[in-house]
JSON list of C-alpha atoms and ligand atoms in Angstrom, two decimals:
[
{"chain": "A", "resi": 439, "resn": "MET", "atom": "CA", "xyz": [-193.86, 64.72, -52.70]},
{"chain": "A", "resi": 440, "resn": "SER", "atom": "CA", "xyz": [-196.32, 64.12, -49.89]},
{"chain": "A", "resi": 441, "resn": "HIS", "atom": "CA", "xyz": [-199.37, 64.57, -52.10]},
{"chain": "A", "resi": 442, "resn": "PRO", "atom": "CA", "xyz": [-198.28, 63.75, -55.62]},
{"chain": "A", "resi": 443, "resn": "MET", "atom": "CA", "xyz": [-200.71, 64.96, -58.25]},
{"chain": "A", "resi": 444, "resn": "LEU", "atom": "CA", "xyz": [-201.36, 63.50, -61.67]},
{"chain": "A", "resi": 445, "resn": "PRO", "atom": "CA", "xyz": [-201.67, 65.89, -64.58]},
{"chain": "A", "resi": 446, "resn": "ASN", "atom": "CA", "xyz": [-204.92, 66.10, -66.54]},
{"chain": "A", "resi": 447, "resn": "ALA", "atom": "CA", "xyz": [-203.32, 64.35, -69.51]},
{"chain": "A", "resi": 448, "resn": "SER", "atom": "CA", "xyz": [-202.56, 61.17, -67.51]},
{"chain": "A", "resi": 449, "resn": "LEU", "atom": "CA", "xyz": [-206.15, 60.71, -66.45]},
{"chain": "A", "resi": 450, "resn": "ARG", "atom": "CA", "xyz": [-207.47, 61.67, -69.88]},
{"chain": "A", "resi": 451, "resn": "VAL", "atom": "CA", "xyz": [-205.25, 59.09, -71.59]},
{"chain": "A", "resi": 452, "resn": "LEU", "atom": "CA", "xyz": [-206.33, 56.47, -69.04]},
{"chain": "A", "resi": 453, "resn": "PHE", "atom": "CA", "xyz": [-210.05, 57.15, -69.68]},
{"chain": "A", "resi": 454, "resn": "LEU", "atom": "CA", "xyz": [-209.68, 57.16, -73.47]},
{"chain": "A", "resi": 455, "resn": "SER", "atom": "CA", "xyz": [-207.75, 53.89, -73.28]},
{"chain": "A", "resi": 456, "resn": "MET", "atom": "CA", "xyz": [-210.36, 52.35, -70.97]},
{"chain": "A", "resi": 457, "resn": "GLU", "atom": "CA", "xyz": [-213.07, 53.39, -73.42]},
{"chain": "A", "resi": 458, "resn": "GLU", "atom": "CA", "xyz": [-211.31, 51.49, -76.19]},
{"chain": "A", "resi": 459, "resn": "VAL", "atom": "CA", "xyz": [-211.10, 48.30, -74.13]},
{"chain": "A", "resi": 460, "resn": "LEU", "atom": "CA", "xyz": [-214.18, 48.43, -71.86]},
{"chain": "A", "resi": 461, "resn": "GLY", "atom": "CA", "xyz": [-216.55, 50.54, -73.96]},
{"chain": "A", "resi": 462, "resn": "GLN", "atom": "CA", "xyz": [-218.35, 53.67, -72.85]},
{"chain": "A", "resi": 463, "resn": "HIS", "atom": "CA", "xyz": [-220.60, 51.71, -70.49]},
{"chain": "A", "resi": 464, "resn": "GLY", "atom": "CA", "xyz": [-217.61, 50.04, -68.86]},
{"chain": "A", "resi": 465, "resn": "VAL", "atom": "CA", "xyz": [-215.94, 53.39, -68.28]},
{"chain": "A", "resi": 466, "resn": "ASN", "atom": "CA", "xyz": [-219.11, 54.92, -66.85]},
{"chain": "A", "resi": 467, "resn": "ALA", "atom": "CA", "xyz": [-219.68, 51.98, -64.52]},
{"chain": "A", "resi": 468, "resn": "THR", "atom": "CA", "xyz": [-216.08, 52.02, -63.38]},
{"chain": "A", "resi": 469, "resn": "LEU", "atom": "CA", "xyz": [-216.05, 55.77, -62.75]},
{"chain": "A", "resi": 470, "resn": "ASN", "atom": "CA", "xyz": [-219.27, 55.54, -60.75]},
{"chain": "A", "resi": 471, "resn": "THR", "atom": "CA", "xyz": [-217.85, 52.66, -58.69]},
{"chain": "A", "resi": 472, "resn": "ALA", "atom": "CA", "xyz": [-214.69, 54.68, -58.08]},
{"chain": "A", "resi": 473, "resn": "GLY", "atom": "CA", "xyz": [-216.65, 57.69, -56.83]},
{"chain": "A", "resi": 474, "resn": "LEU", "atom": "CA", "xyz": [-215.44, 59.72, -59.81]},
{"chain": "A", "resi": 475, "resn": "THR", "atom": "CA", "xyz": [-218.84, 60.32, -61.40]},
{"chain": "A", "resi": 476, "resn": "ARG", "atom": "CA", "xyz": [-217.80, 63.89, -62.17]},
{"chain": "A", "resi": 477, "resn": "PHE", "atom": "CA", "xyz": [-215.60, 62.53, -64.98]},
{"chain": "A", "resi": 478, "resn": "VAL", "atom": "CA", "xyz": [-218.38, 60.57, -66.73]},
{"chain": "A", "resi": 479, "resn": "LYS", "atom": "CA", "xyz": [-218.49, 61.97, -70.29]},
{"chain": "A", "resi": 480, "resn": "ASN", "atom": "CA", "xyz": [-216.36, 64.79, -68.92]},
{"chain": "A", "resi": 481, "resn": "TYR", "atom": "CA", "xyz": [-212.73, 63.77, -69.32]},
{"chain": "A", "resi": 482, "resn": "PRO", "atom": "CA", "xyz": [-209.96, 66.07, -68.13]},
{"chain": "A", "resi": 483, "resn": "PRO", "atom": "CA", "xyz": [-208.48, 68.38, -70.79]},
{"chain": "A", "resi": 484, "resn": "ASN", "atom": "CA", "xyz": [-205.36, 67.52, -72.74]},
{"chain": "A", "resi": 485, "resn": "ASN", "atom": "CA", "xyz": [-202.78, 69.44, -70.72]},
{"chain": "A", "resi": 486, "resn": "LEU", "atom": "CA", "xyz": [-200.17, 68.90, -68.03]},
{"chain": "A", "resi": 487, "resn": "GLU", "atom": "CA", "xyz": [-201.80, 70.88, -65.23]},
{"chain": "A", "resi": 488, "resn": "ASP", "atom": "CA", "xyz": [-202.38, 69.07, -61.94]},
{"chain": "A", "resi": 489, "resn": "CYS", "atom": "CA", "xyz": [-205.66, 67.19, -61.97]},
{"chain": "A", "resi": 490, "resn": "VAL", "atom": "CA", "xyz": [-206.19, 64.65, -59.21]},
{"chain": "A", "resi": 491, "resn": "PRO", "atom": "CA", "xyz": [-204.14, 62.96, -56.49]},
{"chain": "A", "resi": 492, "resn": "PHE", "atom": "CA", "xyz": [-202.34, 59.75, -57.51]},
{"chain": "A", "resi": 493, "resn": "GLU", "atom": "CA", "xyz": [-204.80, 57.78, -55.38]},
{"chain": "A", "resi": 494, "resn": "ASP", "atom": "CA", "xyz": [-207.60, 58.52, -57.84]},
{"chain": "A", "resi": 495, "resn": "TYR", "atom": "CA", "xyz": [-205.79, 56.73, -60.66]},
{"chain": "A", "resi": 496, "resn": "ALA", "atom": "CA", "xyz": [-205.28, 53.72, -58.40]},
{"chain": "A", "resi": 497, "resn": "THR", "atom": "CA", "xyz": [-208.94, 53.88, -57.35]},
{"chain": "A", "resi": 498, "resn": "VAL", "atom": "CA", "xyz": [-210.03, 53.71, -60.99]},
{"chain": "A", "resi": 499, "resn": "VAL", "atom": "CA", "xyz": [-207.78, 50.71, -61.61]},
{"chain": "A", "resi": 500, "resn": "LYS", "atom": "CA", "xyz": [-209.12, 49.04, -58.47]},
{"chain": "A", "resi": 501, "resn": "ALA", "atom": "CA", "xyz": [-212.70, 49.72, -59.62]},
{"chain": "A", "resi": 502, "resn": "VAL", "atom": "CA", "xyz": [-211.97, 47.89, -62.89]},
{"chain": "A", "resi": 503, "resn": "GLU", "atom": "CA", "xyz": [-210.78, 44.90, -60.83]},
{"chain": "A", "resi": 504, "resn": "ASP", "atom": "CA", "xyz": [-213.89, 45.00, -58.64]},
{"chain": "A", "resi": 505, "resn": "PHE", "atom": "CA", "xyz": [-216.23, 45.38, -61.59]},
{"chain": "A", "resi": 506, "resn": "TYR", "atom": "CA", "xyz": [-214.78, 42.68, -63.86]},
{"chain": "A", "resi": 507, "resn": "GLY", "atom": "CA", "xyz": [-213.18, 40.32, -61.35]},
{"chain": "A", "resi": 508, "resn": "PRO", "atom": "CA", "xyz": [-209.41, 40.03, -60.89]},
{"chain": "A", "resi": 509, "resn": "ARG", "atom": "CA", "xyz": [-208.80, 37.63, -63.75]},
{"chain": "A", "resi": 510, "resn": "ALA", "atom": "CA", "xyz": [-210.67, 39.39, -66.53]},
{"chain": "A", "resi": 511, "resn": "ALA", "atom": "CA", "xyz": [-209.50, 42.72, -65.16]},
{"chain": "A", "resi": 512, "resn": "ARG", "atom": "CA", "xyz": [-205.85, 41.73, -65.45]},
{"chain": "A", "resi": 513, "resn": "ALA", "atom": "CA", "xyz": [-206.12, 41.09, -69.20]},
{"chain": "A", "resi": 514, "resn": "SER", "atom": "CA", "xyz": [-208.25, 44.18, -69.70]},
{"chain": "A", "resi": 515, "resn": "LEU", "atom": "CA", "xyz": [-205.87, 46.40, -67.73]},
{"chain": "A", "resi": 516, "resn": "ILE", "atom": "CA", "xyz": [-202.90, 45.19, -69.76]},
{"chain": "A", "resi": 517, "resn": "ARG", "atom": "CA", "xyz": [-204.84, 46.13, -72.92]},
{"chain": "A", "resi": 518, "resn": "VAL", "atom": "CA", "xyz": [-205.74, 49.49, -71.37]},
{"chain": "A", "resi": 519, "resn": "GLY", "atom": "CA", "xyz": [-202.04, 50.01, -70.63]},
{"chain": "A", "resi": 520, "resn": "ARG", "atom": "CA", "xyz": [-201.14, 49.16, -74.25]},
{"chain": "A", "resi": 521, "resn": "ALA", "atom": "CA", "xyz": [-203.63, 51.77, -75.42]},
{"chain": "A", "resi": 522, "resn": "THR", "atom": "CA", "xyz": [-202.15, 54.40, -73.06]},
{"chain": "A", "resi": 523, "resn": "PHE", "atom": "CA", "xyz": [-198.85, 54.11, -74.92]},
{"chain": "A", "resi": 524, "resn": "GLN", "atom": "CA", "xyz": [-200.60, 54.61, -78.27]},
{"chain": "A", "resi": 525, "resn": "TYR", "atom": "CA", "xyz": [-202.55, 57.63, -76.98]},
{"chain": "A", "resi": 526, "resn": "ALA", "atom": "CA", "xyz": [-199.41, 59.09, -75.44]},
{"chain": "A", "resi": 527, "resn": "MET", "atom": "CA", "xyz": [-197.67, 58.78, -78.82]},
{"chain": "A", "resi": 528, "resn": "LYS", "atom": "CA", "xyz": [-200.61, 60.53, -80.51]},
{"chain": "A", "resi": 529, "resn": "GLU", "atom": "CA", "xyz": [-201.43, 63.21, -77.96]},
{"chain": "A", "resi": 530, "resn": "HIS", "atom": "CA", "xyz": [-198.07, 63.79, -76.26]},
{"chain": "A", "resi": 531, "resn": "PRO", "atom": "CA", "xyz": [-195.28, 62.96, -78.70]},
{"chain": "A", "resi": 532, "resn": "ALA", "atom": "CA", "xyz": [-193.00, 65.52, -77.04]},
{"chain": "A", "resi": 533, "resn": "THR", "atom": "CA", "xyz": [-193.32, 63.74, -73.69]},
{"chain": "A", "resi": 534, "resn": "LEU", "atom": "CA", "xyz": [-192.04, 60.47, -75.15]},
{"chain": "A", "resi": 535, "resn": "GLY", "atom": "CA", "xyz": [-189.60, 62.03, -77.62]},
{"chain": "A", "resi": 536, "resn": "LEU", "atom": "CA", "xyz": [-189.77, 58.91, -79.80]},
{"chain": "A", "resi": 537, "resn": "ALA", "atom": "CA", "xyz": [-191.34, 60.20, -83.00]},
{"chain": "A", "resi": 538, "resn": "GLY", "atom": "CA", "xyz": [-188.74, 60.59, -85.73]},
{"chain": "A", "resi": 539, "resn": "LEU", "atom": "CA", "xyz": [-186.06, 58.53, -84.01]},
{"chain": "A", "resi": 540, "resn": "ALA", "atom": "CA", "xyz": [-184.33, 56.15, -86.42]},
{"chain": "A", "resi": 541, "resn": "LEU", "atom": "CA", "xyz": [-184.82, 53.15, -84.15]},
{"chain": "A", "resi": 542, "resn": "LYS", "atom": "CA", "xyz": [-184.95, 50.68, -87.05]},
{"chain": "A", "resi": 543, "resn": "VAL", "atom": "CA", "xyz": [-181.22, 51.00, -87.68]},
{"chain": "A", "resi": 544, "resn": "LEU", "atom": "CA", "xyz": [-180.33, 50.18, -84.06]},
{"chain": "A", "resi": 545, "resn": "PRO", "atom": "CA", "xyz": [-179.61, 46.73, -82.65]},
{"chain": "A", "resi": 546, "resn": "LEU", "atom": "CA", "xyz": [-182.47, 45.15, -80.67]},
{"chain": "A", "resi": 547, "resn": "ASN", "atom": "CA", "xyz": [-180.85, 45.86, -77.30]},
{"chain": "A", "resi": 548, "resn": "MET", "atom": "CA", "xyz": [-180.56, 49.58, -78.10]},
{"chain": "A", "resi": 549, "resn": "GLN", "atom": "CA", "xyz": [-184.11, 49.74, -79.41]},
{"chain": "A", "resi": 550, "resn": "MET", "atom": "CA", "xyz": [-185.33, 48.32, -76.11]},
{"chain": "A", "resi": 551, "resn": "LYS", "atom": "CA", "xyz": [-183.12, 50.57, -74.03]},
{"chain": "A", "resi": 552, "resn": "THR", "atom": "CA", "xyz": [-184.15, 53.68, -75.97]},
{"chain": "A", "resi": 553, "resn": "VAL", "atom": "CA", "xyz": [-187.90, 53.16, -75.75]},
{"chain": "A", "resi": 554, "resn": "LEU", "atom": "CA", "xyz": [-187.77, 52.21, -72.06]},
{"chain": "A", "resi": 555, "resn": "SER", "atom": "CA", "xyz": [-185.50, 55.15, -71.17]},
{"chain": "A", "resi": 556, "resn": "ASN", "atom": "CA", "xyz": [-187.67, 57.61, -73.12]},
{"chain": "A", "resi": 557, "resn": "ILE", "atom": "CA", "xyz": [-190.85, 56.39, -71.43]},
{"chain": "A", "resi": 558, "resn": "ALA", "atom": "CA", "xyz": [-189.14, 56.74, -68.04]},
{"chain": "A", "resi": 559, "resn": "ALA", "atom": "CA", "xyz": [-187.83, 60.22, -68.88]},
{"chain": "A", "resi": 560, "resn": "GLY", "atom": "CA", "xyz": [-191.26, 61.37, -70.10]},
{"chain": "A", "resi": 561, "resn": "MET", "atom": "CA", "xyz": [-193.01, 60.03, -67.01]},
{"chain": "A", "resi": 562, "resn": "THR", "atom": "CA", "xyz": [-190.43, 61.76, -64.81]},
{"chain": "A", "resi": 563, "resn": "LYS", "atom": "CA", "xyz": [-190.49, 65.09, -66.65]},
{"chain": "A", "resi": 564, "resn": "ASP", "atom": "CA", "xyz": [-194.17, 65.59, -67.49]},
{"chain": "A", "resi": 565, "resn": "LEU", "atom": "CA", "xyz": [-196.28, 63.13, -65.52]},
{"chain": "A", "resi": 566, "resn": "ASN", "atom": "CA", "xyz": [-194.87, 63.48, -61.98]},
{"chain": "A", "resi": 567, "resn": "GLU", "atom": "CA", "xyz": [-194.00, 59.78, -61.85]},
{"chain": "A", "resi": 568, "resn": "PRO", "atom": "CA", "xyz": [-190.21, 59.54, -61.45]},
{"chain": "A", "resi": 569, "resn": "ALA", "atom": "CA", "xyz": [-188.83, 56.42, -63.10]},
{"chain": "A", "resi": 570, "resn": "HIS", "atom": "CA", "xyz": [-185.52, 55.11, -64.43]},
{"chain": "A", "resi": 571, "resn": "VAL", "atom": "CA", "xyz": [-184.15, 52.11, -66.28]},
{"chain": "A", "resi": 572, "resn": "GLU", "atom": "CA", "xyz": [-181.38, 49.75, -65.16]},
{"chain": "A", "resi": 573, "resn": "GLU", "atom": "CA", "xyz": [-179.68, 47.30, -67.47]},
{"chain": "A", "resi": 574, "resn": "GLN", "atom": "CA", "xyz": [-178.60, 43.84, -66.31]},
{"chain": "A", "resi": 575, "resn": "ALA", "atom": "CA", "xyz": [-177.03, 40.96, -68.22]},
{"chain": "A", "resi": 576, "resn": "ASP", "atom": "CA", "xyz": [-180.28, 39.27, -69.25]},
{"chain": "A", "resi": 577, "resn": "CYS", "atom": "CA", "xyz": [-182.92, 41.91, -68.58]},
{"chain": "A", "resi": 578, "resn": "PHE", "atom": "CA", "xyz": [-183.85, 45.54, -68.16]},
{"chain": "A", "resi": 579, "resn": "LEU", "atom": "CA", "xyz": [-185.45, 46.82, -64.98]},
{"chain": "A", "resi": 580, "resn": "TYR", "atom": "CA", "xyz": [-187.99, 49.63, -65.29]},
{"chain": "A", "resi": 581, "resn": "VAL", "atom": "CA", "xyz": [-188.14, 51.20, -61.83]},
{"chain": "A", "resi": 582, "resn": "LYS", "atom": "CA", "xyz": [-190.95, 53.57, -60.77]},
{"chain": "A", "resi": 583, "resn": "GLU", "atom": "CA", "xyz": [-190.20, 55.51, -57.61]},
{"chain": "A", "resi": 584, "resn": "ALA", "atom": "CA", "xyz": [-193.80, 56.69, -57.53]},
{"chain": "A", "resi": 585, "resn": "CYS", "atom": "CA", "xyz": [-196.73, 54.89, -59.11]},
{"chain": "A", "resi": 586, "resn": "GLY", "atom": "CA", "xyz": [-200.19, 56.22, -59.82]},
{"chain": "A", "resi": 587, "resn": "ALA", "atom": "CA", "xyz": [-201.40, 52.73, -60.69]},
{"chain": "A", "resi": 588, "resn": "CYS", "atom": "CA", "xyz": [-201.17, 51.54, -57.08]},
{"chain": "A", "resi": 589, "resn": "GLN", "atom": "CA", "xyz": [-200.76, 54.65, -54.88]},
{"chain": "A", "resi": 590, "resn": "GLY", "atom": "CA", "xyz": [-202.43, 54.03, -51.52]},
{"chain": "A", "resi": 591, "resn": "ARG", "atom": "CA", "xyz": [-203.34, 50.42, -52.32]},
{"chain": "A", "resi": 592, "resn": "LYS", "atom": "CA", "xyz": [-202.51, 47.31, -50.35]},
{"chain": "A", "resi": 593, "resn": "ALA", "atom": "CA", "xyz": [-202.45, 43.96, -52.14]},
{"chain": "A", "resi": 594, "resn": "GLU", "atom": "CA", "xyz": [-200.92, 40.52, -51.81]},
{"chain": "A", "resi": 595, "resn": "LYS", "atom": "CA", "xyz": [-199.61, 40.43, -55.37]},
{"chain": "A", "resi": 596, "resn": "PRO", "atom": "CA", "xyz": [-198.37, 43.19, -57.70]},
{"chain": "A", "resi": 597, "resn": "VAL", "atom": "CA", "xyz": [-201.26, 45.11, -59.28]},
{"chain": "A", "resi": 598, "resn": "CYS", "atom": "CA", "xyz": [-199.75, 47.55, -61.79]},
{"chain": "A", "resi": 599, "resn": "PHE", "atom": "CA", "xyz": [-201.01, 45.89, -64.97]},
{"chain": "A", "resi": 600, "resn": "THR", "atom": "CA", "xyz": [-201.55, 49.13, -66.88]},
{"chain": "A", "resi": 601, "resn": "THR", "atom": "CA", "xyz": [-197.81, 49.80, -66.58]},
{"chain": "A", "resi": 602, "resn": "ILE", "atom": "CA", "xyz": [-197.03, 46.29, -67.87]},
{"chain": "A", "resi": 603, "resn": "GLY", "atom": "CA", "xyz": [-199.29, 47.00, -70.85]},
{"chain": "A", "resi": 604, "resn": "ALA", "atom": "CA", "xyz": [-197.63, 50.34, -71.60]},
{"chain": "A", "resi": 605, "resn": "ILE", "atom": "CA", "xyz": [-194.17, 48.75, -71.48]},
{"chain": "A", "resi": 606, "resn": "LEU", "atom": "CA", "xyz": [-195.28, 45.86, -73.72]},
{"chain": "A", "resi": 607, "resn": "GLU", "atom": "CA", "xyz": [-196.75, 48.25, -76.28]},
{"chain": "A", "resi": 608, "resn": "GLY", "atom": "CA", "xyz": [-193.72, 50.53, -76.22]},
{"chain": "A", "resi": 609, "resn": "LEU", "atom": "CA", "xyz": [-191.43, 47.56, -76.84]},
{"chain": "A", "resi": 610, "resn": "LYS", "atom": "CA", "xyz": [-193.69, 46.30, -79.62]},
{"chain": "A", "resi": 611, "resn": "TRP", "atom": "CA", "xyz": [-193.66, 49.74, -81.23]},
{"chain": "A", "resi": 612, "resn": "ALA", "atom": "CA", "xyz": [-189.87, 50.02, -81.01]},
{"chain": "A", "resi": 613, "resn": "THR", "atom": "CA", "xyz": [-188.89, 46.47, -81.96]},
{"chain": "A", "resi": 614, "resn": "GLY", "atom": "CA", "xyz": [-191.91, 44.77, -83.57]},
{"chain": "A", "resi": 615, "resn": "LYS", "atom": "CA", "xyz": [-191.48, 41.99, -81.00]},
{"chain": "A", "resi": 616, "resn": "ASN", "atom": "CA", "xyz": [-193.12, 40.73, -77.81]},
{"chain": "A", "resi": 617, "resn": "PHE", "atom": "CA", "xyz": [-191.27, 40.27, -74.53]},
{"chain": "A", "resi": 618, "resn": "ASP", "atom": "CA", "xyz": [-191.82, 38.73, -71.13]},
{"chain": "A", "resi": 619, "resn": "VAL", "atom": "CA", "xyz": [-192.57, 41.61, -68.74]},
{"chain": "A", "resi": 620, "resn": "SER", "atom": "CA", "xyz": [-193.37, 41.02, -65.08]},
{"chain": "A", "resi": 621, "resn": "GLU", "atom": "CA", "xyz": [-193.70, 43.23, -62.02]},
{"chain": "A", "resi": 622, "resn": "ILE", "atom": "CA", "xyz": [-191.20, 41.89, -59.50]},
{"chain": "A", "resi": 623, "resn": "VAL", "atom": "CA", "xyz": [-191.58, 44.58, -56.81]},
{"chain": "A", "resi": 624, "resn": "CYS", "atom": "CA", "xyz": [-194.79, 46.53, -56.14]},
{"chain": "A", "resi": 625, "resn": "ARG", "atom": "CA", "xyz": [-195.46, 49.32, -53.68]},
{"chain": "A", "resi": 626, "resn": "ALA", "atom": "CA", "xyz": [-198.94, 47.87, -53.07]},
{"chain": "A", "resi": 627, "resn": "THR", "atom": "CA", "xyz": [-197.32, 44.77, -51.57]},
{"chain": "A", "resi": 628, "resn": "GLY", "atom": "CA", "xyz": [-194.99, 46.85, -49.40]},
{"chain": "A", "resi": 629, "resn": "GLY", "atom": "CA", "xyz": [-192.07, 47.29, -51.81]},
{"chain": "A", "resi": 630, "resn": "PRO", "atom": "CA", "xyz": [-190.09, 50.53, -51.99]},
{"chain": "A", "resi": 631, "resn": "THR", "atom": "CA", "xyz": [-190.72, 50.88, -55.76]},
{"chain": "A", "resi": 632, "resn": "CYS", "atom": "CA", "xyz": [-192.76, 49.36, -58.54]},
{"chain": "A", "resi": 633, "resn": "THR", "atom": "CA", "xyz": [-190.16, 47.47, -60.56]},
{"chain": "A", "resi": 634, "resn": "PHE", "atom": "CA", "xyz": [-190.73, 45.65, -63.83]},
{"chain": "A", "resi": 635, "resn": "ARG", "atom": "CA", "xyz": [-188.39, 43.03, -65.25]},
{"chain": "A", "resi": 636, "resn": "ILE", "atom": "CA", "xyz": [-188.15, 42.92, -69.02]},
{"chain": "A", "resi": 637, "resn": "ALA", "atom": "CA", "xyz": [-186.36, 39.89, -70.46]},
{"chain": "A", "resi": 638, "resn": "LYS", "atom": "CA", "xyz": [-183.93, 40.80, -73.23]},
{"chain": "A", "resi": 639, "resn": "THR", "atom": "CA", "xyz": [-184.79, 37.77, -75.33]},
{"chain": "A", "resi": 640, "resn": "PRO", "atom": "CA", "xyz": [-188.01, 38.25, -77.28]},
{"chain": "A", "resi": 641, "resn": "LEU", "atom": "CA", "xyz": [-190.82, 35.71, -77.10]},
{"chain": "A", "resi": 642, "resn": "GLU", "atom": "CA", "xyz": [-191.42, 33.60, -80.20]},
{"chain": "B", "resi": 312, "resn": "LIG", "atom": "ZN1", "xyz": [-197.42, 50.36, -58.72]}
]
């Protein structure tokens, strides 16, 4: 995968989610900053055909940081990420394979494992972003071998806040609870993967 491409649906879901959090003006400003003016009021269609290189997704995320400042951007990007999970559930239920699962009857640990594994499988299968889940004694690790959120970026600290938001929202959907999720390895800081640690014990 020398030039990994994101499907139309990934970028579409990102833009719709940004619109919810940043408003139409925020999206327009960000797209102009990112040099992606062609997408202003012209979002990609809702299909899985190749759309843009991974770098473009990362460029949009970076433009949000530049436009709002790192601090405000972090919170906004986590909210954008939360919305991407909701849009993916609405627009691409088959990708996630979660609708209709009787998660409520499962123990908390299995609810967590199921939602994380299904997100990883959907990303791998449909969105060209291979990912898998590892279980440890006190946490799950969500490991992305490729990551549109930071492709081509260099940073001192992990930057993949949209992924954190998507994981948080998926866990909330599956369990009704909030968890501590942090990115412990990031390709933007030179890591081999983008890896997220999800504590098994919910927050109060
Ligand atoms: Zn990343």
